[in-house]
Amino acid sequence: MQTVACFGDSLIYGFPFGPRTSWLAEAEKVTGDKFLNYGVCGDCTDDILFRLKTIPLPAHIKHILFLGGANDIIQMRPQKFILEDLDKTLRYCQSKNFDLGIVLPLVTAESRLNEYILPLRDVISARFAERTLLLDLQPAVGLTAAELKDAYLDGVHPTAAVYRAMGTYAAPLLKNWLEKDNSK
């Protein structure tokens, strides 16, 4: 069993249900690994990075998951700031010998928000694909307008069923990441 420290916003936390209903809790059930939930609602990428650097982690932690970006967009932080925060996160993780996994921001049911999220997903993918694990949970959520409408309670926060689907989808990808890293 391995332990992963998971930092992010409300989508890590499991809002509005809480950590026990988060996709991480479901991934934990499926994999048997431990996913520590350090999600804070409303956090931007700079907030998440600050918490990563300042929260004392158990000594055995070797893996970090990071999910952020949507709140930055809502707060009108430029994409370049988000990318700088992700670059700093990767450098910090490398300096501490953590393996970093970046969870791509989810496409929402809000088309105006997606005008910024879709390009951000593309840039993150292009910039980090060769440097770290990229975890795309969108297939568990859906992409059509009807799927997105049904997936979210308020346009951006998943239903409990979708959180479960996200965790089930993520579980084998995370297990593979942890096992591959463990064989180094």
XYZ file of N, CA and C in Angstrom:
552
model
N 0.849 -1.192 0.000
C 0.000 0.000 0.000
C 0.883 1.239 0.000
N 0.538 2.176 -0.886
C 1.257 3.443 -0.941
C 0.316 4.565 -0.527
N 0.922 5.688 -0.175
C 0.153 6.859 0.243
C 0.473 8.014 -0.685
N -0.564 8.691 -1.147
C -0.437 9.845 -2.035
C -1.041 11.050 -1.326
N -0.309 12.157 -1.298
C -0.844 13.413 -0.763
C -1.498 14.158 -1.920
N -2.773 14.491 -1.773
C -3.567 15.074 -2.859
C -3.953 16.503 -2.503
N -3.435 17.436 -3.288
C -3.667 18.856 -3.046
C -4.527 19.418 -4.162
N -5.436 20.308 -3.797
C -6.270 20.920 -4.815
C -7.390 21.727 -4.220
N -8.395 21.910 -5.045
C -9.534 22.754 -4.696
C -10.720 21.877 -4.289
N -11.920 22.366 -4.534
C -13.138 21.654 -4.131
C -13.284 20.297 -4.808
N -12.673 20.122 -5.980
C -12.795 18.852 -6.684
C -11.900 17.774 -6.083
N -10.890 18.162 -5.352
C -10.136 17.204 -4.533
C -10.924 16.948 -3.253
N -11.404 18.018 -2.634
C -12.117 17.919 -1.361
C -13.358 17.019 -1.450
N -14.076 17.134 -2.588
C -15.324 16.381 -2.757
C -16.565 17.216 -2.511
N -16.455 18.533 -2.690
C -17.558 19.462 -2.451
C -18.760 19.094 -3.322
N -19.951 19.177 -2.801
C -20.383 19.659 -1.492
C -20.514 18.550 -0.445
N -20.101 17.342 -0.793
C -20.344 16.186 0.072
C -19.279 15.995 1.141
N -18.044 16.343 0.813
C -16.939 16.143 1.745
C -16.004 15.036 1.297
N -14.891 14.898 1.989
C -13.849 13.954 1.584
C -14.301 12.496 1.481
N -15.257 12.072 2.295
C -15.678 10.664 2.251
C -16.438 10.314 0.973
N -16.896 11.331 0.255
C -17.604 11.102 -1.007
C -16.769 11.570 -2.198
N -15.541 11.969 -1.960
C -14.677 12.459 -3.037
C -14.259 11.320 -3.964
N -13.776 11.691 -5.129
C -13.276 10.679 -6.060
C -12.046 9.984 -5.486
N -11.320 10.672 -4.615
C -10.155 10.057 -3.974
C -10.579 8.914 -3.053
N -11.680 9.104 -2.329
C -12.177 8.049 -1.442
C -12.550 6.810 -2.250
N -13.143 7.021 -3.407
C -13.503 5.886 -4.268
C -12.253 5.208 -4.817
N -11.269 6.001 -5.254
C -10.013 5.428 -5.756
C -9.316 4.624 -4.660
N -9.404 5.108 -3.444
C -8.807 4.410 -2.297
C -9.462 3.042 -2.094
N -10.792 3.005 -2.186
C -11.514 1.730 -2.034
C -11.090 0.727 -3.102
N -10.952 1.214 -4.329
C -10.651 0.325 -5.452
C -9.195 -0.142 -5.428
N -8.263 0.756 -5.118
C -6.836 0.418 -5.206
C -6.262 -0.185 -3.938
N -6.842 0.151 -2.793
C -6.246 -0.253 -1.527
C -5.118 0.661 -1.091
N -4.825 1.687 -1.891
C -3.820 2.683 -1.525
C -4.496 3.801 -0.746
N -3.696 4.634 -0.104
C -4.215 5.733 0.722
C -4.039 7.046 -0.037
N -5.104 7.837 -0.117
C -5.070 9.144 -0.769
C -5.444 10.195 0.269
N -4.440 10.905 0.765
C -4.666 11.944 1.770
C -5.293 13.150 1.095
N -6.416 13.615 1.606
C -7.192 14.672 0.974
C -6.856 16.025 1.596
N -6.091 16.814 0.835
C -5.743 18.173 1.245
C -6.452 19.191 0.347
N -7.674 18.902 -0.037
C -8.445 19.807 -0.879
C -9.079 20.919 -0.061
N -9.040 22.137 -0.609
C -9.663 23.300 0.032
C -10.511 24.023 -1.010
N -11.784 24.165 -0.709
C -12.704 24.834 -1.629
C -12.245 26.260 -1.900
N -12.289 26.648 -3.166
C -11.973 28.012 -3.563
C -10.511 28.291 -3.827
N -9.634 27.336 -3.557
C -8.201 27.582 -3.737
C -7.829 27.738 -5.207
N -6.932 28.683 -5.443
C -6.287 28.851 -6.741
C -4.961 28.091 -6.708
N -4.302 27.989 -7.847
C -3.074 27.196 -7.914
C -1.982 27.740 -7.002
N -1.916 29.053 -6.828
C -0.890 29.590 -5.919
C -1.187 29.216 -4.471
N -2.465 29.187 -4.096
C -2.857 28.757 -2.746
C -2.501 27.285 -2.531
N -2.777 26.482 -3.536
C -2.521 25.043 -3.436
C -1.022 24.792 -3.290
N -0.224 25.486 -4.095
C 1.230 25.357 -4.002
C 1.728 25.785 -2.624
N 1.188 26.877 -2.098
C 1.584 27.340 -0.763
C 1.314 26.253 0.275
N 0.137 25.646 0.201
C -0.195 24.598 1.169
C 0.711 23.379 1.006
N 1.011 23.024 -0.232
C 1.923 21.905 -0.480
C 3.273 22.149 0.198
N 3.742 23.383 0.102
C 5.056 23.711 0.670
C 5.040 23.831 2.192
N 3.889 24.118 2.775
C 3.868 24.440 4.207
C 3.223 23.389 5.104
N 2.424 22.505 4.550
C 1.791 21.472 5.379
C 2.793 20.340 5.597
N 3.063 20.005 6.842
C 3.970 18.874 7.094
C 3.329 17.566 6.607
N 4.068 16.836 5.807
C 3.569 15.573 5.261
C 4.241 14.402 5.971
N 3.555 13.275 6.049
C 4.201 12.081 6.598
C 5.494 11.773 5.829
N 6.490 11.285 6.531
C 7.816 11.068 5.942
C 7.803 10.077 4.779
N 6.846 9.159 4.759
C 6.832 8.126 3.722
C 6.188 8.577 2.408
N 5.725 9.806 2.334
C 5.074 10.301 1.106
C 6.105 10.429 -0.015
N 5.755 9.848 -1.170
C 6.605 9.950 -2.358
C 5.841 10.477 -3.565
N 4.517 10.552 -3.441
C 3.668 10.934 -4.575
C 2.742 12.078 -4.177
N 2.629 13.035 -5.093
C 1.756 14.195 -4.905
C 0.818 14.282 -6.104
N -0.479 14.433 -5.840
C -1.450 14.766 -6.891
C -1.844 16.220 -6.705
N -1.987 16.940 -7.814
C -2.285 18.372 -7.789
C -3.406 18.642 -8.780
N -4.500 19.236 -8.298
C -5.618 19.605 -9.164
C -5.990 21.047 -8.872
N -5.925 21.882 -9.885
C -6.313 23.279 -9.732
C -6.445 23.941 -11.090
N -6.873 25.184 -11.067
C -6.971 25.976 -12.289
C -8.333 26.600 -12.510
N -9.399 25.903 -12.147
C -10.738 26.445 -12.402
C -11.006 27.693 -11.562
N -10.608 27.670 -10.295
C -10.827 28.859 -9.464
C -9.981 30.032 -9.935
N -8.795 29.737 -10.457
C -7.960 30.798 -11.026
C -8.714 31.488 -12.160
N -9.343 30.680 -13.015
C -10.102 31.230 -14.139
C -11.276 32.055 -13.628
N -11.995 31.527 -12.653
C -13.134 32.257 -12.085
C -12.675 33.585 -11.488
N -11.479 33.594 -10.889
C -10.933 34.820 -10.281
C -10.173 35.674 -11.291
N -10.210 35.253 -12.556
C -9.593 35.981 -13.664
C -8.071 36.094 -13.539
N -7.439 35.073 -12.977
C -5.977 35.008 -12.981
C -5.548 34.571 -14.379
N -4.574 35.232 -14.953
C -4.130 34.859 -16.299
C -3.580 33.432 -16.360
N -3.762 32.812 -17.505
C -3.272 31.458 -17.721
C -1.781 31.350 -17.418
N -1.029 32.388 -17.761
C 0.422 32.316 -17.539
C 0.746 32.161 -16.054
N -0.067 32.733 -15.168
C 0.163 32.576 -13.726
C -0.102 31.135 -13.288
N -1.143 30.542 -13.846
C -1.466 29.147 -13.527
C -0.306 28.249 -13.950
N 0.189 28.466 -15.158
C 1.292 27.650 -15.671
C 2.567 27.867 -14.868
N 2.822 29.103 -14.450
C 3.985 29.370 -13.592
C 3.848 28.617 -12.271
N 2.639 28.610 -11.708
C 2.412 27.876 -10.457
C 2.649 26.377 -10.653
N 2.217 25.841 -11.781
C 2.436 24.418 -12.049
C 3.917 24.119 -12.257
N 4.632 25.022 -12.935
C 6.084 24.859 -13.084
C 6.768 24.865 -11.718
N 6.366 25.799 -10.861
C 6.939 25.873 -9.506
C 6.607 24.619 -8.710
N 5.399 24.115 -8.890
C 4.992 22.889 -8.199
C 5.872 21.719 -8.626
N 6.097 21.594 -9.924
C 6.938 20.505 -10.422
C 8.361 20.639 -9.891
N 8.914 21.846 -9.936
C 10.279 22.059 -9.418
C 10.354 21.730 -7.929
N 9.354 22.171 -7.168
C 9.334 21.886 -5.734
C 9.289 20.372 -5.500
N 8.417 19.696 -6.206
C 8.303 18.244 -6.035
C 9.615 17.545 -6.403
N 10.234 17.978 -7.474
C 11.517 17.388 -7.856
C 12.566 17.622 -6.772
N 12.570 18.814 -6.183
C 13.558 19.130 -5.141
C 13.361 18.280 -3.888
N 12.147 17.801 -3.672
C 11.824 16.976 -2.497
C 11.732 15.483 -2.847
N 12.068 15.153 -4.089
C 11.984 13.764 -4.570
C 10.572 13.187 -4.513
N 9.584 14.047 -4.752
C 8.200 13.606 -4.893
C 7.924 13.387 -6.375
N 7.150 12.353 -6.687
C 6.631 12.209 -8.042
C 5.310 12.957 -8.093
N 5.180 13.837 -9.079
C 3.998 14.683 -9.211
C 3.059 14.133 -10.268
N 1.784 14.145 -9.944
C 0.733 13.894 -10.915
C -0.158 15.123 -10.972
N -0.411 15.610 -12.166
C -1.286 16.772 -12.351
C -2.615 16.275 -12.907
N -3.693 16.626 -12.224
C -5.036 16.295 -12.694
C -5.516 17.470 -13.547
N -5.868 17.192 -14.782
C -6.330 18.264 -15.670
C -7.642 18.851 -15.156
N -7.792 20.187 -15.267
C -9.072 20.802 -14.879
C -10.211 20.198 -15.702
N -11.335 20.023 -15.066
C -12.480 19.408 -15.737
C -13.250 20.412 -16.587
N -13.695 19.938 -17.746
C -14.644 20.699 -18.548
C -15.947 20.713 -17.752
N -16.598 21.862 -17.717
C -17.782 22.049 -16.881
C -19.046 22.102 -17.737
N -20.162 22.352 -17.100
C -21.419 22.575 -17.818
C -21.603 24.058 -18.129
N -20.617 24.871 -17.794
C -20.661 26.323 -18.009
C -19.818 26.677 -19.231
N -20.459 26.964 -20.359
C -19.728 27.185 -21.610
C -18.754 28.359 -21.525
N -19.114 29.399 -20.797
C -18.198 30.556 -20.690
C -16.932 30.186 -19.929
N -17.053 29.374 -18.919
C -15.886 28.898 -18.172
C -15.036 27.971 -19.048
N -15.702 27.155 -19.851
C -14.989 26.220 -20.723
C -14.165 26.924 -21.793
N -14.541 28.150 -22.150
C -13.742 28.917 -23.110
C -12.318 29.110 -22.604
N -12.127 29.062 -21.308
C -10.806 29.208 -20.698
C -10.239 27.863 -20.248
N -11.112 26.970 -19.809
C -10.648 25.661 -19.318
C -10.098 24.808 -20.457
N -10.776 24.776 -21.591
C -10.317 23.933 -22.697
C -8.913 24.310 -23.167
N -8.620 25.596 -23.413
C -7.245 25.941 -23.794
C -6.236 25.650 -22.676
N -6.644 25.841 -21.422
C -5.745 25.548 -20.305
C -5.406 24.057 -20.282
N -6.387 23.205 -20.471
C -6.142 21.756 -20.518
C -5.136 21.423 -21.620
N -5.308 22.051 -22.788
C -4.404 21.795 -23.912
C -2.978 22.224 -23.590
N -2.832 23.398 -23.001
C -1.492 23.915 -22.694
C -0.831 23.073 -21.601
N -1.578 22.719 -20.573
C -1.022 21.861 -19.515
C -0.574 20.532 -20.123
N -1.401 19.960 -20.976
C -1.053 18.681 -21.610
C 0.228 18.803 -22.422
N 0.326 19.841 -23.230
C 1.508 20.025 -24.067
C 2.757 20.293 -23.224
N 2.602 21.052 -22.183
C 3.753 21.490 -21.384
C 4.261 20.414 -20.422
N 3.370 19.573 -19.910
C 3.763 18.660 -18.834
C 3.706 17.178 -19.197
N 3.214 16.832 -20.373
C 3.018 15.416 -20.721
C 4.295 14.594 -20.614
N 5.422 15.167 -20.967
C 6.684 14.422 -20.934
C 7.376 14.519 -19.581
N 6.827 15.329 -18.680
C 7.539 15.615 -17.433
C 6.902 15.016 -16.190
N 5.636 14.637 -16.282
C 4.940 14.155 -15.093
C 3.687 13.388 -15.502
N 3.082 12.705 -14.556
C 1.803 12.055 -14.830
C 0.739 13.121 -15.059
N -0.023 12.962 -16.133
C -1.213 13.787 -16.347
C -2.419 12.868 -16.218
N -3.336 13.260 -15.375
C -4.532 12.460 -15.133
C -5.739 13.231 -15.654
N -6.382 12.671 -16.666
C -7.563 13.298 -17.262
C -8.798 12.492 -16.861
N -9.595 13.068 -15.983
C -10.797 12.391 -15.485
C -12.040 12.707 -16.316
N -11.878 13.488 -17.383
C -13.028 13.898 -18.184
C -13.822 12.719 -18.747
N -13.165 11.622 -19.167
C -13.962 10.501 -19.668
C -14.983 9.970 -18.659
N -14.697 10.106 -17.381
C -15.643 9.653 -16.351
C -16.801 10.624 -16.166
N -16.593 11.858 -16.584
C -17.601 12.913 -16.421
C -18.464 13.026 -17.670
N -17.827 12.927 -18.827
C -18.511 13.098 -20.100
C -18.091 14.392 -20.767
N -18.493 14.545 -22.020
C -18.129 15.747 -22.772
C -19.288 16.387 -23.515
N -20.343 15.635 -23.789
C -21.462 16.244 -24.505
C -22.203 17.198 -23.564
N -22.950 18.102 -24.134
C -23.706 19.061 -23.315
C -24.641 18.334 -22.354
N -25.288 17.284 -22.830
C -26.217 16.532 -21.971
C -25.472 15.827 -20.839
N -24.330 15.210 -21.167
C -23.539 14.534 -20.126
C -23.056 15.526 -19.072
N -22.579 16.676 -19.528
C -22.067 17.680 -18.589
C -23.184 18.227 -17.710
N -24.345 18.458 -18.302
C -25.486 18.964 -17.524
C -25.862 17.979 -16.419
N -25.867 16.692 -16.751
C -26.230 15.659 -15.775
C -25.134 15.396 -14.747
N -23.884 15.674 -15.113
C -22.741 15.332 -14.254
C -22.575 16.265 -13.065
N -23.081 17.491 -13.199
C -22.795 18.515 -12.194
C -24.053 18.966 -11.466
N -23.883 19.255 -10.193
C -24.980 19.784 -9.376
C -25.268 21.236 -9.719
N -24.195 21.991 -9.972
C -24.290 23.439 -10.154
C -23.514 23.923 -11.374
N -23.175 23.030 -12.259
C -22.396 23.385 -13.437
C -20.916 23.085 -13.294
N -20.413 23.002 -12.049
C -18.973 22.776 -11.846
C -18.637 21.700 -10.809
N -19.552 21.394 -9.901
C -19.279 20.399 -8.857
C -20.048 19.112 -9.162
N -19.325 17.988 -9.253
C -19.963 16.729 -9.638
C -20.991 16.219 -8.629
N -21.892 15.410 -9.143
C -22.819 14.672 -8.287
C -22.028 13.581 -7.563
N -22.618 13.001 -6.538
C -21.958 11.909 -5.815
C -21.665 10.739 -6.754
N -22.599 10.444 -7.646
C -22.395 9.338 -8.592
C -21.219 9.616 -9.522
N -21.065 10.857 -9.942
C -19.949 11.205 -10.833
C -18.630 11.177 -10.067
N -18.616 11.629 -8.825
C -17.393 11.480 -8.020
C -16.987 10.001 -7.953
N -17.956 9.114 -7.727
C -17.647 7.678 -7.677
C -17.086 7.208 -9.022
N -17.715 7.642 -10.108
C -17.244 7.258 -11.442
C -15.831 7.782 -11.698
N -15.552 8.999 -11.241
C -14.204 9.561 -11.397
C -13.178 8.706 -10.654
N -13.511 8.311 -9.436
C -12.596 7.492 -8.645
C -12.371 6.120 -9.250
N -13.448 5.522 -9.738
C -13.346 4.210 -10.378
C -12.496 4.299 -11.637
N -12.692 5.365 -12.408
C -11.912 5.576 -13.630
C -10.439 5.828 -13.301
N -10.190 6.641 -12.278
C -8.816 7.015 -11.917
C -8.038 5.861 -11.303
N -8.719 4.962 -10.616
C -8.048 3.926 -9.819
C -6.984 3.132 -10.588
N -7.292 2.533 -11.744
C -6.245 1.760 -12.423
C -5.108 2.634 -12.946
N -5.419 3.866 -13.327
C -4.376 4.781 -13.797
C -3.434 5.143 -12.653
N -4.007 5.407 -11.492
C -3.193 5.731 -10.320
C -2.401 4.510 -9.863
N -3.025 3.354 -9.857
C -2.341 2.122 -9.447
C -1.146 1.867 -10.354
N -1.329 2.045 -11.645
C -0.242 1.864 -12.602
C 0.896 2.845 -12.321
N 0.559 4.099 -12.051
C 1.560 5.128 -11.729
C 2.346 4.732 -10.480
N 1.645 4.312 -9.459
C 2.295 3.948 -8.200
C 3.153 2.694 -8.358
N 2.668 1.718 -9.091
C 3.438 0.488 -9.286
C 4.648 0.716 -10.167
N 4.486 1.526 -11.211
C 5.603 1.823 -12.101
C 6.698 2.536 -11.323
N 6.292 3.495 -10.511
C 7.268 4.241 -9.730
C 7.922 3.346 -8.680
N 7.167 2.435 -8.126
C 7.679 1.554 -7.071
C 8.731 0.583 -7.612
N 8.693 0.325 -8.931
C 9.640 -0.619 -9.522
C 10.961 0.034 -9.905
N 11.086 1.350 -9.677
C 12.331 2.052 -10.029
C 13.468 1.606 -9.142
